[in-house]
Short mmCIF file of C-alpha atoms in Angstrom, two decimals:
data_model
loop_
_atom_site.label_atom_id
_atom_site.label_comp_id
_atom_site.label_asym_id
_atom_site.label_seq_id
_atom_site.Cartn_x
_atom_site.Cartn_y
_atom_site.Cartn_z
CA MET L 1 76.06 113.38 106.33
CA ARG L 2 79.28 111.49 106.13
CA THR L 3 80.54 110.92 102.64
CA PRO L 4 82.04 107.61 101.56
CA GLU L 5 85.51 109.40 101.39
CA THR L 6 84.93 110.58 105.16
CA ARG L 7 84.04 106.97 106.05
CA LEU L 8 87.15 105.68 104.29
CA PHE L 9 89.32 108.16 106.00
CA GLN L 10 87.79 107.23 109.48
CA SER L 11 88.37 103.61 108.81
CA SER L 12 92.13 104.23 108.48
CA TRP L 13 92.11 105.17 112.22
CA ALA L 14 89.62 102.35 113.33
CA ASP L 15 92.22 99.65 114.14
CA GLY L 16 92.82 100.87 117.77
CA SER L 17 96.62 101.01 117.54
CA LEU L 18 96.70 104.76 118.17
CA ASP L 19 94.29 104.47 121.16
CA LEU L 20 96.25 101.70 122.64
CA VAL L 21 99.61 103.33 122.35
CA ALA L 22 98.51 106.83 123.32
CA GLY L 23 96.37 105.42 126.26
CA THR L 24 99.27 103.42 127.62
CA ALA L 25 101.52 106.56 127.30
CA VAL L 26 98.88 108.62 129.39
CA VAL L 27 98.74 105.82 132.06
CA MET L 28 102.55 105.92 132.17
CA ILE L 29 102.53 109.69 132.84
CA GLY L 30 99.64 109.26 135.44
CA VAL L 31 101.66 106.43 137.24
CA GLY L 32 104.85 108.71 137.05
CA PHE L 33 102.76 111.52 138.84
CA TRP L 34 101.77 108.96 141.58
CA LEU L 35 105.27 107.73 142.10
CA ASP L 36 106.90 111.11 141.84
CA LEU L 37 108.70 110.10 138.64
CA VAL L 38 107.98 113.23 136.73
CA TRP L 39 110.51 112.25 134.02
CA THR L 40 107.94 109.96 132.47
CA THR L 41 106.21 113.06 131.13
CA ALA L 42 109.13 113.71 128.84
CA VAL L 43 109.80 110.10 127.98
CA ALA L 44 106.26 108.72 127.39
CA PRO L 45 105.21 110.82 124.34
CA PRO L 46 108.37 110.04 122.13
CA LEU L 47 108.17 106.41 123.27
CA ALA L 48 104.46 106.37 122.28
CA LEU L 49 105.15 107.95 118.89
CA THR L 50 107.97 105.34 118.17
CA GLY L 51 105.69 102.52 119.42
CA TRP L 52 102.79 103.54 117.31
CA TYR L 53 105.02 103.82 114.27
CA VAL L 54 106.51 100.34 114.77
CA LEU L 55 103.02 98.91 115.77
CA HIS L 56 101.36 100.44 112.66
CA GLY L 57 104.08 99.64 110.26
CA ARG L 58 104.81 96.03 111.27
CA VAL L 59 101.26 94.90 112.36
CA VAL L 60 98.46 97.07 110.98
CA ALA L 61 99.59 98.24 107.60
CA PRO L 62 100.63 94.84 106.26
CA ARG L 63 96.93 93.72 106.96
CA ALA L 64 94.96 97.01 106.13
CA GLY L 65 97.09 97.89 103.19
CA ARG L 66 98.45 101.36 102.32
CA ALA L 67 96.85 104.27 100.43
CA VAL L 68 97.88 107.78 99.57
CA LEU L 69 95.08 110.13 100.49
CA ARG L 70 93.78 112.62 97.90
CA ARG L 71 95.59 115.95 98.05
CA ASP L 72 92.41 117.86 99.14
CA ARG L 73 92.15 115.70 102.20
CA ARG L 74 95.86 115.99 103.03
CA GLU L 75 95.58 119.66 102.76
CA ARG L 76 92.54 119.82 104.95
CA SER L 77 94.25 117.67 107.63
CA ARG L 78 97.25 120.00 107.51
CA ARG L 79 94.96 123.00 107.92
CA GLU L 80 93.15 121.42 110.83
CA LEU L 81 96.44 120.58 112.47
CA GLY L 82 97.51 124.30 112.16
CA TRP L 83 94.28 125.38 113.71
CA SER L 84 94.67 122.76 116.53
CA VAL L 85 98.22 123.92 117.34
CA GLY L 86 97.10 127.40 117.43
CA LEU L 87 94.19 126.61 119.72
CA GLY L 88 96.37 124.49 121.98
CA THR L 89 98.88 127.37 122.24
CA LEU L 90 96.05 129.91 123.09
CA VAL L 91 94.78 127.65 125.81
CA LEU L 92 98.22 127.21 127.33
CA VAL L 93 98.80 130.96 127.16
CA LEU L 94 95.31 131.63 128.73
CA THR L 95 96.08 129.07 131.52
CA VAL L 96 99.43 130.68 132.29
CA VAL L 97 97.89 134.26 132.46
CA ALA L 98 95.13 132.92 134.66
CA ALA L 99 97.66 131.35 136.99
CA VAL L 100 99.59 134.48 137.27
CA LEU L 101 96.68 136.68 137.88
CA HIS L 102 94.91 134.35 140.33
CA PRO L 103 97.81 132.36 142.00
CA ASP L 104 95.66 131.35 144.91
CA ARG L 105 93.02 129.59 142.77
CA ALA L 106 95.66 128.33 140.35
CA SER L 107 97.12 126.23 143.20
CA ASP L 108 93.89 124.54 143.79
CA ALA L 109 93.31 123.74 140.24
CA VAL L 110 96.76 122.72 139.28
CA ASP L 111 96.17 119.01 139.97
CA GLY L 112 93.29 118.77 137.38
CA LEU L 113 95.53 120.68 134.54
CA PRO L 114 97.41 117.71 133.14
CA ALA L 115 94.17 115.79 132.53
CA VAL L 116 92.50 118.79 131.06
CA LEU L 117 95.57 119.34 128.69
CA VAL L 118 95.54 115.82 127.67
CA ALA L 119 91.71 116.07 127.15
CA LEU L 120 92.34 118.97 124.80
CA LEU L 121 94.93 116.74 122.80
CA SER L 122 92.32 114.05 122.71
CA GLY L 123 89.72 116.42 121.35
CA VAL L 124 92.10 117.53 118.62
CA SER L 125 92.66 113.93 117.70
CA ALA L 126 88.86 113.53 117.42
CA VAL L 127 88.66 116.30 114.89
CA LEU L 128 91.77 115.31 113.11
CA THR L 129 90.78 111.59 112.56
CA ARG L 130 86.95 112.25 112.48
CA SER L 131 86.73 109.56 115.26
CA SER L 132 84.07 110.31 117.86
CA ARG L 133 85.77 107.90 120.49
CA PHE L 134 88.66 110.31 121.00
CA ALA L 135 85.96 112.95 122.06
CA TRP L 136 84.73 110.44 124.52
CA TYR L 137 88.25 109.93 125.98
CA ALA L 138 88.56 113.76 126.13
CA ALA L 139 85.28 113.88 127.98
CA VAL L 140 86.42 111.15 130.54
CA LEU L 141 89.67 112.94 131.04
CA ALA L 142 88.03 116.48 131.46
CA VAL L 143 85.44 115.28 133.94
CA ALA L 144 88.17 113.14 135.83
CA GLY L 145 90.34 116.28 135.85
CA VAL L 146 87.61 118.44 137.44
CA LEU L 147 86.72 115.62 139.95
CA THR L 148 90.33 115.30 141.04
CA VAL L 149 90.36 118.97 141.92
CA LEU L 150 87.15 118.64 143.92
CA VAL L 151 88.22 115.60 145.82
CA GLY L 152 92.01 116.30 146.03
CA ALA L 153 92.89 112.86 144.38
CA GLY L 154 96.10 114.33 142.78
CA PRO L 155 97.19 114.76 139.10
CA GLY L 156 97.97 111.11 138.45
CA ALA L 157 94.53 109.54 139.05
CA PRO L 158 92.55 111.22 136.21
CA LEU L 159 95.40 110.42 133.78
CA VAL L 160 95.61 106.83 134.83
CA LEU L 161 91.72 106.53 134.47
CA GLY L 162 91.47 108.19 131.06
CA GLY L 163 94.56 106.60 129.70
CA ALA L 164 93.22 103.13 130.84
CA VAL L 165 89.79 103.81 129.09
CA ALA L 166 91.63 104.61 125.78
CA ALA L 167 94.20 101.77 126.07
CA THR L 168 91.55 99.24 126.77
CA THR L 169 89.25 100.25 123.95
CA GLY L 170 92.26 100.35 121.62
CA ALA L 171 93.21 96.82 122.71
CA ILE L 172 89.69 95.47 122.05
CA LEU L 173 89.61 97.37 118.58
CA LEU L 174 93.10 95.99 117.59
CA GLY L 175 92.09 92.45 118.74
CA ARG L 176 89.02 92.67 116.49
CA PHE L 177 91.02 94.07 113.71
CA LEU L 178 93.56 91.27 113.84
CA ALA L 179 90.80 88.64 114.11
CA ASP L 180 89.18 90.09 110.98
CA THR L 181 92.35 90.48 108.87
CA ARG L 182 94.46 87.28 109.16
CA GLU L 183 95.80 87.74 105.70
CA THR L 184 98.86 89.87 105.24
CA GLU L 185 100.52 91.54 102.14
CA GLU L 186 100.42 90.19 98.64
CA MET V 1 69.63 101.83 61.54
CA ARG V 2 70.17 104.14 64.54
CA ARG V 3 68.34 103.05 67.71
CA ASN V 4 66.52 105.81 69.47
CA THR V 5 66.65 104.65 73.18
CA THR V 6 65.06 106.34 75.94
CA LEU V 7 67.60 105.53 78.61
CA PRO V 8 71.55 105.89 78.36
CA THR V 9 73.57 102.66 78.20
CA LEU V 10 75.82 101.68 81.08
CA ASP V 11 79.48 100.71 80.50
CA PRO V 12 79.59 96.89 81.48
CA LEU V 13 83.20 97.32 82.42
CA VAL V 14 82.32 99.83 85.01
CA HIS V 15 78.96 98.59 85.82
CA GLU V 16 80.14 95.02 87.15
CA PRO V 17 79.70 95.30 91.07
CA ALA V 18 83.20 94.18 92.05
CA ARG V 19 84.78 96.57 89.43
CA LEU V 20 82.64 99.33 90.38
CA ARG V 21 83.65 98.94 93.99
CA VAL V 22 87.33 98.98 93.28
CA LEU V 23 87.03 102.08 90.87
CA ALA V 24 85.02 103.89 93.50
CA VAL V 25 87.63 103.25 96.30
CA LEU V 26 90.37 104.32 93.83
CA ALA V 27 88.43 107.53 93.09
CA MET V 28 88.55 108.31 96.80
CA VAL V 29 92.43 108.13 97.09
CA GLU V 30 95.35 109.11 95.21
CA SER V 31 96.75 105.60 94.94
CA ALA V 32 96.18 102.40 96.90
CA ASP V 33 97.98 98.99 97.30
CA PHE V 34 96.43 95.54 96.66
CA MET V 35 95.79 94.97 100.32
CA PHE V 36 93.96 98.29 100.81
CA LEU V 37 91.78 97.46 97.91
CA LEU V 38 91.17 94.02 99.25
CA ARG V 39 89.89 95.40 102.53
CA GLN V 40 88.02 98.36 101.30
CA ALA V 41 86.36 96.67 98.37
CA GLU V 42 85.77 93.44 100.40
CA LEU V 43 86.64 91.05 97.66
CA SER V 44 88.62 87.75 97.59
CA ARG V 45 92.20 87.89 96.55
CA GLY V 46 91.52 85.95 93.33
CA ASN V 47 88.50 88.09 92.44
CA LEU V 48 90.44 91.27 92.96
CA SER V 49 93.40 90.03 90.89
CA VAL V 50 91.23 89.19 88.05
CA GLN V 51 89.35 92.59 88.12
CA MET V 52 92.48 94.49 88.41
CA THR V 53 94.04 92.82 85.45
CA ARG V 54 90.80 93.69 83.33
CA LEU V 55 90.83 97.28 84.61
CA GLU V 56 94.58 97.51 83.67
CA GLU V 57 93.99 96.08 80.17
CA ALA V 58 91.10 98.69 79.69
CA ASN V 59 93.56 101.37 80.77
CA LEU V 60 91.14 102.48 83.55
CA VAL V 61 93.84 101.96 86.21
CA VAL V 62 97.60 101.88 86.22
CA ALA V 63 99.69 99.64 88.33
CA THR V 64 103.09 100.34 89.92
CA LYS V 65 105.30 97.64 91.36
CA ASN V 66 107.76 98.40 94.06
CA VAL V 67 110.07 96.12 96.06
CA VAL V 68 109.70 97.03 99.82
CA ALA V 69 111.80 94.99 102.34
CA GLY V 70 112.23 92.04 99.71
CA ARG V 71 108.45 92.05 98.81
CA VAL V 72 106.72 93.20 95.84
CA ARG V 73 104.03 95.76 96.56
CA THR V 74 101.65 96.72 93.80
CA SER V 75 100.05 100.08 93.94
CA TYR V 76 97.14 101.07 91.84
CA ARG V 77 95.89 104.64 90.54
CA LEU V 78 92.96 105.54 88.59
CA THR V 79 93.97 106.85 85.10
CA ASP V 80 92.18 109.91 83.47
CA ALA V 81 90.29 107.57 81.29
CA GLY V 82 89.25 105.69 84.45
CA LEU V 83 87.95 108.86 86.09
CA ALA V 84 86.09 109.86 82.84
CA ALA V 85 84.57 106.48 82.65
CA LEU V 86 83.36 106.78 86.30
CA ARG V 87 81.90 110.22 85.69
CA THR V 88 80.10 109.02 82.50
CA TYR V 89 78.76 106.06 84.49
CA ARG V 90 77.51 108.30 87.28
CA SER V 91 75.53 110.74 84.84
CA ALA V 92 74.08 107.70 83.03
CA MET V 93 72.97 106.15 86.26
CA ARG V 94 71.54 109.49 87.48
CA GLU V 95 69.41 109.58 84.29
CA ILE V 96 68.17 106.12 84.81
CA LEU V 97 67.45 106.66 88.49
CA ALA V 98 65.67 109.73 87.67
CA ALA V 99 63.03 107.73 85.60
CA ILE V 100 61.96 105.93 88.87
CA PRO V 101 58.66 107.67 89.84
#
């Protein structure tokens, strides 16, 4: 059962700003793959991080207010982030090892790899924010990643699809949040 | 003459619904500003302001004012006395609820 403290922690991620910004960045990367502008892969993440920082600081926080989480919650989040980074590194290493050992199969599966890696990131976000919708984005990305390998749609399509789902959900949540919280600051 | 009551008494300062909500929110975080309490406790601005003044006067919470980008931001924290009052309230309430068959 979720405790009130867990619900309070979840509610701090419920405004949709993270979904909107991260989803848009994933769409950007997907479109970059489509148009052969692979540099978007390097540009989109820092752009998304800056965008989220500005959006949250200027639009969300003045309406939702600010709180410092309890030390036990902060330490738990830090621990989970550590485990997630470890898990992500392990998956990357295993992927590289598999690609070296089976280069023929790797070349077939490579189109689905970006979507699966972003799905992994989304799964980590679900754990860190205790928000199940990030697990749904992960599922959409993973399934789209597998499908793109089967139908040969290229690496961009699953990213555009998964990113669009996240960005649209984020836009709806942010719209609702702004409608519910018209007052700002003291 | 000493009264021999069956049930424990509840502290009216903590028992009042609006104040109880605010105290419970503050117990879940290290500190929170006025807007955060407004959203989480779902109170009106005026009601929250009145309740926070009462809680401050009773030394159950402490307020800190900071100026950020030219605006005053008030941050609240539960004091040790505030946490103790909440814990006493919880055990009293548990005893009362245990009386329900």
